[in-house]
Amino acid sequence: MGILEWNHKQLLDLGLQVTDSCLATVNESSDWSATGELRGQHFGDVVADEAGLQHLVDAGVNVFSEESGLLDQGSTVTAVLDPIDGSTNAAREIPYWTSAICLLQRGEPVAAVVRLSGSAGVFTAIRGQGAAFNGRKVVSSSTSLLKKSVVFVNGYPRHYLGWAQMRALGSAALEISLLAKGSGDAFIDCSDGLAVWDYLAAALILVEAGGVVDVQNDDLLAPTLDRGRRKVVAACNPQILNALMSEPGDASLHG
């Protein structure tokens, strides 16, 4: 039976347990072929989901998972879970993937964990208490010029947007989280959109590190728990975000 009234530290600890279990399955999973059930779903995703769900079911919280959908246990807490973000990378043994979870209390995101593959580390955040990487506080970059920025891109931008350099790692949760410790300066989704489990944990981490996130037609701190996809632009600070959002004529940014 779950805790009746969770504090934020307890929720963070639950997130750490869940993501640790999800990633532990990857070393044991030999079948990374597509299931054919959901877009981009591999059998390795399903195994990881089952491992994470066990903790969440035992804790008695609600779950909204990319792989298994919504589980309502009548709790005031809901876990938004992406057991493996970047599963194509995992399937191809490209070491850029994560396990991401955001814990909501009465509909508000209050704790987040993005655990990186292998021993690369873990990002954490508690709302109002800042963000950390491997337990050490992090802050986003102070870069103020787009022309000096390193920008992560998901999908294909219609044209060059004026950055210094770009990266495409194949995991939005990883890329947005990396902004929180100054490893990059911005993230742009130029695909057909991200689902809430793709971005929510990393977005809370980035905001707690001093960054900013724009989610198309949605309030970041009041997420809609559906399978809809939304454009996401994130940056180390408002100056960089505004520089990206003001790019003329790029429908991939403005929806």
PDB file of C-alpha atoms in Angstrom:
ATOM      1  CA  MET A   1       0.000   0.000   0.000  1.00  0.00           C
ATOM      2  CA  GLY A   2       1.325   3.416  -0.926  1.00  0.00           C
ATOM      3  CA  ILE A   3       2.032   6.409   1.281  1.00  0.00           C
ATOM      4  CA  LEU A   4      -1.093   8.496   1.805  1.00  0.00           C
ATOM      5  CA  GLU A   5       0.687  11.860   1.726  1.00  0.00           C
ATOM      6  CA  TRP A   6       4.027  11.961  -0.047  1.00  0.00           C
ATOM      7  CA  ASN A   7       6.626  14.647   0.525  1.00  0.00           C
ATOM      8  CA  HIS A   8       8.752  15.783  -2.407  1.00  0.00           C
ATOM      9  CA  LYS A   9      11.904  14.017  -1.225  1.00  0.00           C
ATOM     10  CA  GLN A  10      10.025  10.723  -1.003  1.00  0.00           C
ATOM     11  CA  LEU A  11       8.760  11.227  -4.547  1.00  0.00           C
ATOM     12  CA  LEU A  12      12.281  11.932  -5.777  1.00  0.00           C
ATOM     13  CA  ASP A  13      13.525   8.752  -4.092  1.00  0.00           C
ATOM     14  CA  LEU A  14      10.731   6.793  -5.777  1.00  0.00           C
ATOM     15  CA  GLY A  15      11.769   8.236  -9.141  1.00  0.00           C
ATOM     16  CA  LEU A  16      15.368   7.211  -8.531  1.00  0.00           C
ATOM     17  CA  GLN A  17      14.295   3.642  -7.760  1.00  0.00           C
ATOM     18  CA  VAL A  18      12.082   3.431 -10.838  1.00  0.00           C
ATOM     19  CA  THR A  19      14.657   4.742 -13.310  1.00  0.00           C
ATOM     20  CA  ASP A  20      17.373   2.552 -11.832  1.00  0.00           C
ATOM     21  CA  SER A  21      15.183  -0.515 -12.368  1.00  0.00           C
ATOM     22  CA  CYS A  22      14.257   0.536 -15.904  1.00  0.00           C
ATOM     23  CA  LEU A  23      17.880   0.933 -16.965  1.00  0.00           C
ATOM     24  CA  ALA A  24      18.965  -2.275 -15.234  1.00  0.00           C
ATOM     25  CA  THR A  25      16.759  -4.247 -17.643  1.00  0.00           C
ATOM     26  CA  VAL A  26      18.659  -3.004 -20.698  1.00  0.00           C
ATOM     27  CA  ASN A  27      21.674  -5.153 -19.892  1.00  0.00           C
ATOM     28  CA  GLU A  28      19.352  -8.148 -19.590  1.00  0.00           C
ATOM     29  CA  SER A  29      17.265  -7.489 -22.712  1.00  0.00           C
ATOM     30  CA  SER A  30      18.400  -9.237 -25.867  1.00  0.00           C
ATOM     31  CA  ASP A  31      15.343  -8.524 -28.011  1.00  0.00           C
ATOM     32  CA  TRP A  32      15.244  -4.941 -29.273  1.00  0.00           C
ATOM     33  CA  SER A  33      13.063  -5.618 -32.279  1.00  0.00           C
ATOM     34  CA  ALA A  34       9.899  -3.567 -32.821  1.00  0.00           C
ATOM     35  CA  THR A  35       6.727  -4.776 -31.123  1.00  0.00           C
ATOM     36  CA  GLY A  36       4.471  -3.385 -33.856  1.00  0.00           C
ATOM     37  CA  GLU A  37       2.022  -2.233 -31.172  1.00  0.00           C
ATOM     38  CA  LEU A  38       2.973   1.417 -30.618  1.00  0.00           C
ATOM     39  CA  ARG A  39       4.977   3.941 -32.618  1.00  0.00           C
ATOM     40  CA  GLY A  40       8.695   3.332 -32.054  1.00  0.00           C
ATOM     41  CA  GLN A  41       8.117   0.691 -29.365  1.00  0.00           C
ATOM     42  CA  HIS A  42      10.704  -2.070 -28.928  1.00  0.00           C
ATOM     43  CA  PHE A  43      10.442  -5.172 -26.790  1.00  0.00           C
ATOM     44  CA  GLY A  44      13.220  -3.702 -24.651  1.00  0.00           C
ATOM     45  CA  ASP A  45      10.919  -0.754 -23.882  1.00  0.00           C
ATOM     46  CA  VAL A  46       8.223  -3.133 -22.665  1.00  0.00           C
ATOM     47  CA  VAL A  47      10.617  -4.999 -20.367  1.00  0.00           C
ATOM     48  CA  ALA A  48      11.882  -1.716 -18.907  1.00  0.00           C
ATOM     49  CA  ASP A  49       8.311  -0.508 -18.418  1.00  0.00           C
ATOM     50  CA  GLU A  50       7.369  -3.649 -16.518  1.00  0.00           C
ATOM     51  CA  ALA A  51      10.340  -3.169 -14.188  1.00  0.00           C
ATOM     52  CA  GLY A  52       9.459   0.465 -13.469  1.00  0.00           C
ATOM     53  CA  LEU A  53       5.753  -0.228 -13.096  1.00  0.00           C
ATOM     54  CA  GLN A  54       6.366  -2.753 -10.347  1.00  0.00           C
ATOM     55  CA  HIS A  55       7.741  -0.026  -8.064  1.00  0.00           C
ATOM     56  CA  LEU A  56       4.951   2.402  -8.946  1.00  0.00           C
ATOM     57  CA  VAL A  57       2.163  -0.133  -8.484  1.00  0.00           C
ATOM     58  CA  ASP A  58       3.607  -1.153  -5.113  1.00  0.00           C
ATOM     59  CA  ALA A  59       3.819   2.530  -4.152  1.00  0.00           C
ATOM     60  CA  GLY A  60       0.146   2.957  -4.974  1.00  0.00           C
ATOM     61  CA  VAL A  61       0.580   5.957  -7.277  1.00  0.00           C
ATOM     62  CA  ASN A  62      -1.079   6.612 -10.619  1.00  0.00           C
ATOM     63  CA  VAL A  63       1.034   6.046 -13.730  1.00  0.00           C
ATOM     64  CA  PHE A  64       1.027   7.553 -17.210  1.00  0.00           C
ATOM     65  CA  SER A  65       3.600   5.631 -19.219  1.00  0.00           C
ATOM     66  CA  GLU A  66       4.581   5.805 -22.861  1.00  0.00           C
ATOM     67  CA  GLU A  67       4.488   2.039 -23.094  1.00  0.00           C
ATOM     68  CA  SER A  68       1.464   1.031 -21.012  1.00  0.00           C
ATOM     69  CA  GLY A  69      -0.731   4.117 -20.859  1.00  0.00           C
ATOM     70  CA  LEU A  70      -2.704   5.305 -17.841  1.00  0.00           C
ATOM     71  CA  LEU A  71      -3.058   3.359 -14.592  1.00  0.00           C
ATOM     72  CA  ASP A  72      -5.359   5.024 -12.062  1.00  0.00           C
ATOM     73  CA  GLN A  73      -4.817   3.836  -8.495  1.00  0.00           C
ATOM     74  CA  GLY A  74      -6.786   6.675  -6.948  1.00  0.00           C
ATOM     75  CA  SER A  75      -3.687   8.483  -5.707  1.00  0.00           C
ATOM     76  CA  THR A  76      -2.979  12.214  -5.509  1.00  0.00           C
ATOM     77  CA  VAL A  77       0.373  11.384  -7.143  1.00  0.00           C
ATOM     78  CA  THR A  78       0.869  10.557 -10.832  1.00  0.00           C
ATOM     79  CA  ALA A  79       4.135   9.356 -12.339  1.00  0.00           C
ATOM     80  CA  VAL A  80       4.743  10.346 -15.975  1.00  0.00           C
ATOM     81  CA  LEU A  81       7.193   7.701 -17.152  1.00  0.00           C
ATOM     82  CA  ASP A  82       9.335   7.133 -20.212  1.00  0.00           C
ATOM     83  CA  PRO A  83      11.122   3.888 -19.295  1.00  0.00           C
ATOM     84  CA  ILE A  84      13.657   4.265 -22.114  1.00  0.00           C
ATOM     85  CA  ASP A  85      13.893   7.565 -23.978  1.00  0.00           C
ATOM     86  CA  GLY A  86      16.075   7.005 -27.019  1.00  0.00           C
ATOM     87  CA  SER A  87      15.211   3.337 -27.441  1.00  0.00           C
ATOM     88  CA  THR A  88      16.333   3.353 -31.086  1.00  0.00           C
ATOM     89  CA  ASN A  89      19.765   4.315 -29.777  1.00  0.00           C
ATOM     90  CA  ALA A  90      19.588   1.546 -27.179  1.00  0.00           C
ATOM     91  CA  ALA A  91      18.545  -0.969 -29.831  1.00  0.00           C
ATOM     92  CA  ARG A  92      21.522   0.005 -31.999  1.00  0.00           C
ATOM     93  CA  GLU A  93      23.949   0.219 -29.065  1.00  0.00           C
ATOM     94  CA  ILE A  94      24.390   3.982 -29.431  1.00  0.00           C
ATOM     95  CA  PRO A  95      25.076   5.181 -25.862  1.00  0.00           C
ATOM     96  CA  TYR A  96      22.684   8.145 -25.781  1.00  0.00           C
ATOM     97  CA  TRP A  97      19.484   7.206 -23.989  1.00  0.00           C
ATOM     98  CA  THR A  98      17.859   7.717 -20.622  1.00  0.00           C
ATOM     99  CA  SER A  99      15.085   6.688 -18.284  1.00  0.00           C
ATOM    100  CA  ALA A 100      12.900   9.649 -17.348  1.00  0.00           C
ATOM    101  CA  ILE A 101      10.168  10.157 -14.778  1.00  0.00           C
ATOM    102  CA  CYS A 102       8.285  13.180 -13.493  1.00  0.00           C
ATOM    103  CA  LEU A 103       6.184  12.912 -10.340  1.00  0.00           C
ATOM    104  CA  LEU A 104       3.074  15.079 -10.199  1.00  0.00           C
ATOM    105  CA  GLN A 105       1.233  15.852  -6.974  1.00  0.00           C
ATOM    106  CA  ARG A 106      -2.342  17.011  -7.419  1.00  0.00           C
ATOM    107  CA  GLY A 107      -1.543  17.721 -11.055  1.00  0.00           C
ATOM    108  CA  GLU A 108       1.632  19.762 -10.462  1.00  0.00           C
ATOM    109  CA  PRO A 109       5.120  18.484 -11.383  1.00  0.00           C
ATOM    110  CA  VAL A 110       7.137  18.419  -8.168  1.00  0.00           C
ATOM    111  CA  ALA A 111      10.036  15.970  -8.671  1.00  0.00           C
ATOM    112  CA  ALA A 112      11.937  14.685 -11.684  1.00  0.00           C
ATOM    113  CA  VAL A 113      14.663  12.192 -12.520  1.00  0.00           C
ATOM    114  CA  VAL A 114      16.486  11.662 -15.804  1.00  0.00           C
ATOM    115  CA  ARG A 115      18.977   8.810 -15.465  1.00  0.00           C
ATOM    116  CA  LEU A 116      21.579   8.464 -18.219  1.00  0.00           C
ATOM    117  CA  SER A 117      22.613   5.167 -19.750  1.00  0.00           C
ATOM    118  CA  GLY A 118      25.524   3.215 -18.340  1.00  0.00           C
ATOM    119  CA  SER A 119      27.284   5.072 -15.558  1.00  0.00           C
ATOM    120  CA  ALA A 120      26.946   8.502 -17.179  1.00  0.00           C
ATOM    121  CA  GLY A 121      25.024   9.969 -14.237  1.00  0.00           C
ATOM    122  CA  VAL A 122      21.612  11.163 -13.105  1.00  0.00           C
ATOM    123  CA  PHE A 123      19.811  14.517 -13.197  1.00  0.00           C
ATOM    124  CA  THR A 124      17.334  15.300 -10.422  1.00  0.00           C
ATOM    125  CA  ALA A 125      15.095  18.193  -9.460  1.00  0.00           C
ATOM    126  CA  ILE A 126      12.578  19.105  -6.793  1.00  0.00           C
ATOM    127  CA  ARG A 127      10.289  21.998  -7.588  1.00  0.00           C
ATOM    128  CA  GLY A 128      11.468  25.153  -5.873  1.00  0.00           C
ATOM    129  CA  GLN A 129      14.703  23.516  -4.671  1.00  0.00           C
ATOM    130  CA  GLY A 130      16.855  23.566  -7.802  1.00  0.00           C
ATOM    131  CA  ALA A 131      18.357  20.853  -9.985  1.00  0.00           C
ATOM    132  CA  ALA A 132      21.371  18.603  -9.565  1.00  0.00           C
ATOM    133  CA  PHE A 133      23.597  16.254 -11.537  1.00  0.00           C
ATOM    134  CA  ASN A 134      24.981  13.365  -9.502  1.00  0.00           C
ATOM    135  CA  GLY A 135      23.910  15.220  -6.374  1.00  0.00           C
ATOM    136  CA  ARG A 136      25.688  18.493  -7.184  1.00  0.00           C
ATOM    137  CA  LYS A 137      23.678  21.619  -7.942  1.00  0.00           C
ATOM    138  CA  VAL A 138      23.678  22.711 -11.584  1.00  0.00           C
ATOM    139  CA  VAL A 139      22.783  25.952 -13.341  1.00  0.00           C
ATOM    140  CA  SER A 140      22.153  26.571 -17.011  1.00  0.00           C
ATOM    141  CA  SER A 141      24.504  28.508 -19.285  1.00  0.00           C
ATOM    142  CA  SER A 142      24.708  32.286 -19.234  1.00  0.00           C
ATOM    143  CA  THR A 143      25.245  32.426 -23.014  1.00  0.00           C
ATOM    144  CA  SER A 144      23.222  35.317 -24.405  1.00  0.00           C
ATOM    145  CA  LEU A 145      24.019  35.151 -28.122  1.00  0.00           C
ATOM    146  CA  LEU A 146      22.535  32.531 -30.413  1.00  0.00           C
ATOM    147  CA  LYS A 147      25.561  32.785 -32.689  1.00  0.00           C
ATOM    148  CA  LYS A 148      27.701  31.488 -29.826  1.00  0.00           C
ATOM    149  CA  SER A 149      25.319  28.713 -28.808  1.00  0.00           C
ATOM    150  CA  VAL A 150      25.417  24.935 -29.063  1.00  0.00           C
ATOM    151  CA  VAL A 151      21.900  23.810 -29.974  1.00  0.00           C
ATOM    152  CA  PHE A 152      20.394  20.324 -29.762  1.00  0.00           C
ATOM    153  CA  VAL A 153      17.963  19.521 -32.586  1.00  0.00           C
ATOM    154  CA  ASN A 154      15.247  16.887 -32.791  1.00  0.00           C
ATOM    155  CA  GLY A 155      14.062  16.399 -36.365  1.00  0.00           C
ATOM    156  CA  TYR A 156      15.015  18.638 -39.274  1.00  0.00           C
ATOM    157  CA  PRO A 157      14.984  22.459 -39.110  1.00  0.00           C
ATOM    158  CA  ARG A 158      13.844  24.130 -42.325  1.00  0.00           C
ATOM    159  CA  HIS A 159      16.911  26.311 -42.407  1.00  0.00           C
ATOM    160  CA  TYR A 160      19.995  27.289 -40.441  1.00  0.00           C
ATOM    161  CA  LEU A 161      18.889  29.232 -37.385  1.00  0.00           C
ATOM    162  CA  GLY A 162      22.133  31.024 -36.578  1.00  0.00           C
ATOM    163  CA  TRP A 163      23.720  28.814 -33.930  1.00  0.00           C
ATOM    164  CA  ALA A 164      27.452  28.230 -33.526  1.00  0.00           C
ATOM    165  CA  GLN A 165      27.105  24.442 -33.528  1.00  0.00           C
ATOM    166  CA  MET A 166      24.330  21.853 -33.400  1.00  0.00           C
ATOM    167  CA  ARG A 167      23.975  18.331 -32.041  1.00  0.00           C
ATOM    168  CA  ALA A 168      21.377  15.595 -32.574  1.00  0.00           C
ATOM    169  CA  LEU A 169      21.629  12.829 -29.966  1.00  0.00           C
ATOM    170  CA  GLY A 170      18.261  11.121 -30.415  1.00  0.00           C
ATOM    171  CA  SER A 171      16.887  11.540 -26.878  1.00  0.00           C
ATOM    172  CA  ALA A 172      14.944  14.693 -25.996  1.00  0.00           C
ATOM    173  CA  ALA A 173      15.083  13.927 -22.276  1.00  0.00           C
ATOM    174  CA  LEU A 174      18.869  13.701 -22.464  1.00  0.00           C
ATOM    175  CA  GLU A 175      19.295  16.817 -24.586  1.00  0.00           C
ATOM    176  CA  ILE A 176      17.017  19.064 -22.517  1.00  0.00           C
ATOM    177  CA  SER A 177      18.615  17.820 -19.295  1.00  0.00           C
ATOM    178  CA  LEU A 178      22.097  18.575 -20.615  1.00  0.00           C
ATOM    179  CA  LEU A 179      21.069  22.226 -20.925  1.00  0.00           C
ATOM    180  CA  ALA A 180      20.613  22.272 -17.157  1.00  0.00           C
ATOM    181  CA  LYS A 181      24.337  21.902 -16.558  1.00  0.00           C
ATOM    182  CA  GLY A 182      25.543  24.092 -19.402  1.00  0.00           C
ATOM    183  CA  SER A 183      26.517  21.307 -21.808  1.00  0.00           C
ATOM    184  CA  GLY A 184      24.382  23.030 -24.424  1.00  0.00           C
ATOM    185  CA  ASP A 185      22.434  26.248 -24.759  1.00  0.00           C
ATOM    186  CA  ALA A 186      19.156  25.341 -26.470  1.00  0.00           C
ATOM    187  CA  PHE A 187      16.933  22.522 -27.708  1.00  0.00           C
ATOM    188  CA  ILE A 188      14.579  22.713 -30.687  1.00  0.00           C
ATOM    189  CA  ASP A 189      11.960  20.150 -31.642  1.00  0.00           C
ATOM    190  CA  CYS A 190      11.518  20.257 -35.413  1.00  0.00           C
ATOM    191  CA  SER A 191       9.674  16.938 -35.649  1.00  0.00           C
ATOM    192  CA  ASP A 192       5.921  16.387 -35.519  1.00  0.00           C
ATOM    193  CA  GLY A 193       6.058  17.039 -31.781  1.00  0.00           C
ATOM    194  CA  LEU A 194       6.962  15.422 -28.479  1.00  0.00           C
ATOM    195  CA  ALA A 195       4.702  13.619 -26.027  1.00  0.00           C
ATOM    196  CA  VAL A 196       4.521  14.663 -22.387  1.00  0.00           C
ATOM    197  CA  TRP A 197       6.709  11.748 -21.223  1.00  0.00           C
ATOM    198  CA  ASP A 198       9.446  12.847 -23.670  1.00  0.00           C
ATOM    199  CA  TYR A 199       9.955  16.286 -22.170  1.00  0.00           C
ATOM    200  CA  LEU A 200       8.279  16.803 -18.794  1.00  0.00           C
ATOM    201  CA  ALA A 201      10.958  15.436 -16.434  1.00  0.00           C
ATOM    202  CA  ALA A 202      13.790  17.138 -18.305  1.00  0.00           C
ATOM    203  CA  ALA A 203      11.830  20.383 -18.572  1.00  0.00           C
ATOM    204  CA  LEU A 204      11.328  20.564 -14.805  1.00  0.00           C
ATOM    205  CA  ILE A 205      15.055  19.893 -14.326  1.00  0.00           C
ATOM    206  CA  LEU A 206      15.969  22.677 -16.754  1.00  0.00           C
ATOM    207  CA  VAL A 207      13.555  25.203 -15.228  1.00  0.00           C
ATOM    208  CA  GLU A 208      14.935  24.436 -11.767  1.00  0.00           C
ATOM    209  CA  ALA A 209      18.444  25.057 -13.150  1.00  0.00           C
ATOM    210  CA  GLY A 210      17.421  28.509 -14.386  1.00  0.00           C
ATOM    211  CA  GLY A 211      16.462  27.664 -17.960  1.00  0.00           C
ATOM    212  CA  VAL A 212      13.198  28.211 -19.825  1.00  0.00           C
ATOM    213  CA  VAL A 213      10.874  25.952 -21.815  1.00  0.00           C
ATOM    214  CA  ASP A 214       8.138  26.766 -24.315  1.00  0.00           C
ATOM    215  CA  VAL A 215       5.607  23.993 -24.924  1.00  0.00           C
ATOM    216  CA  GLN A 216       3.208  24.640 -27.789  1.00  0.00           C
ATOM    217  CA  ASN A 217      -0.395  25.134 -26.682  1.00  0.00           C
ATOM    218  CA  ASP A 218       0.305  23.825 -23.180  1.00  0.00           C
ATOM    219  CA  ASP A 219       1.265  25.071 -19.741  1.00  0.00           C
ATOM    220  CA  LEU A 220       4.499  23.362 -18.746  1.00  0.00           C
ATOM    221  CA  LEU A 221       3.501  23.210 -15.096  1.00  0.00           C
ATOM    222  CA  ALA A 222      -0.029  21.957 -15.823  1.00  0.00           C
ATOM    223  CA  PRO A 223       0.636  19.162 -18.316  1.00  0.00           C
ATOM    224  CA  THR A 224      -2.131  17.479 -20.248  1.00  0.00           C
ATOM    225  CA  LEU A 225      -1.968  13.729 -19.717  1.00  0.00           C
ATOM    226  CA  ASP A 226      -2.767  12.561 -23.212  1.00  0.00           C
ATOM    227  CA  ARG A 227      -0.896  11.053 -26.138  1.00  0.00           C
ATOM    228  CA  GLY A 228      -0.944  14.315 -28.083  1.00  0.00           C
ATOM    229  CA  ARG A 229       2.331  15.684 -29.406  1.00  0.00           C
ATOM    230  CA  ARG A 230       3.525  19.250 -28.905  1.00  0.00           C
ATOM    231  CA  LYS A 231       6.378  21.402 -30.190  1.00  0.00           C
ATOM    232  CA  VAL A 232       9.003  22.092 -27.553  1.00  0.00           C
ATOM    233  CA  VAL A 233      11.709  24.758 -27.538  1.00  0.00           C
ATOM    234  CA  ALA A 234      14.011  25.024 -24.530  1.00  0.00           C
ATOM    235  CA  ALA A 235      16.946  27.284 -23.723  1.00  0.00           C
ATOM    236  CA  CYS A 236      19.428  28.203 -21.044  1.00  0.00           C
ATOM    237  CA  ASN A 237      17.823  31.616 -20.600  1.00  0.00           C
ATOM    238  CA  PRO A 238      15.080  33.863 -22.052  1.00  0.00           C
ATOM    239  CA  GLN A 239      17.445  35.677 -24.430  1.00  0.00           C
ATOM    240  CA  ILE A 240      18.323  32.496 -26.317  1.00  0.00           C
ATOM    241  CA  LEU A 241      14.723  31.262 -26.277  1.00  0.00           C
ATOM    242  CA  ASN A 242      13.484  34.574 -27.695  1.00  0.00           C
ATOM    243  CA  ALA A 243      16.164  34.524 -30.394  1.00  0.00           C
ATOM    244  CA  LEU A 244      14.993  31.092 -31.530  1.00  0.00           C
ATOM    245  CA  MET A 245      11.264  31.847 -31.299  1.00  0.00           C
ATOM    246  CA  SER A 246      11.660  35.062 -33.300  1.00  0.00           C
ATOM    247  CA  GLU A 247      13.163  33.281 -36.297  1.00  0.00           C
ATOM    248  CA  PRO A 248      10.841  34.313 -39.175  1.00  0.00           C
ATOM    249  CA  GLY A 249       8.884  31.814 -41.206  1.00  0.00           C
ATOM    250  CA  ASP A 250       9.897  28.611 -39.466  1.00  0.00           C
ATOM    251  CA  ALA A 251       6.680  26.675 -38.906  1.00  0.00           C
ATOM    252  CA  SER A 252       8.632  23.910 -37.198  1.00  0.00           C
ATOM    253  CA  LEU A 253       9.116  26.268 -34.248  1.00  0.00           C
ATOM    254  CA  HIS A 254       5.809  28.060 -34.177  1.00  0.00           C
ATOM    255  CA  GLY A 255       3.452  25.204 -35.002  1.00  0.00           C
TER     256      GLY A 255
END
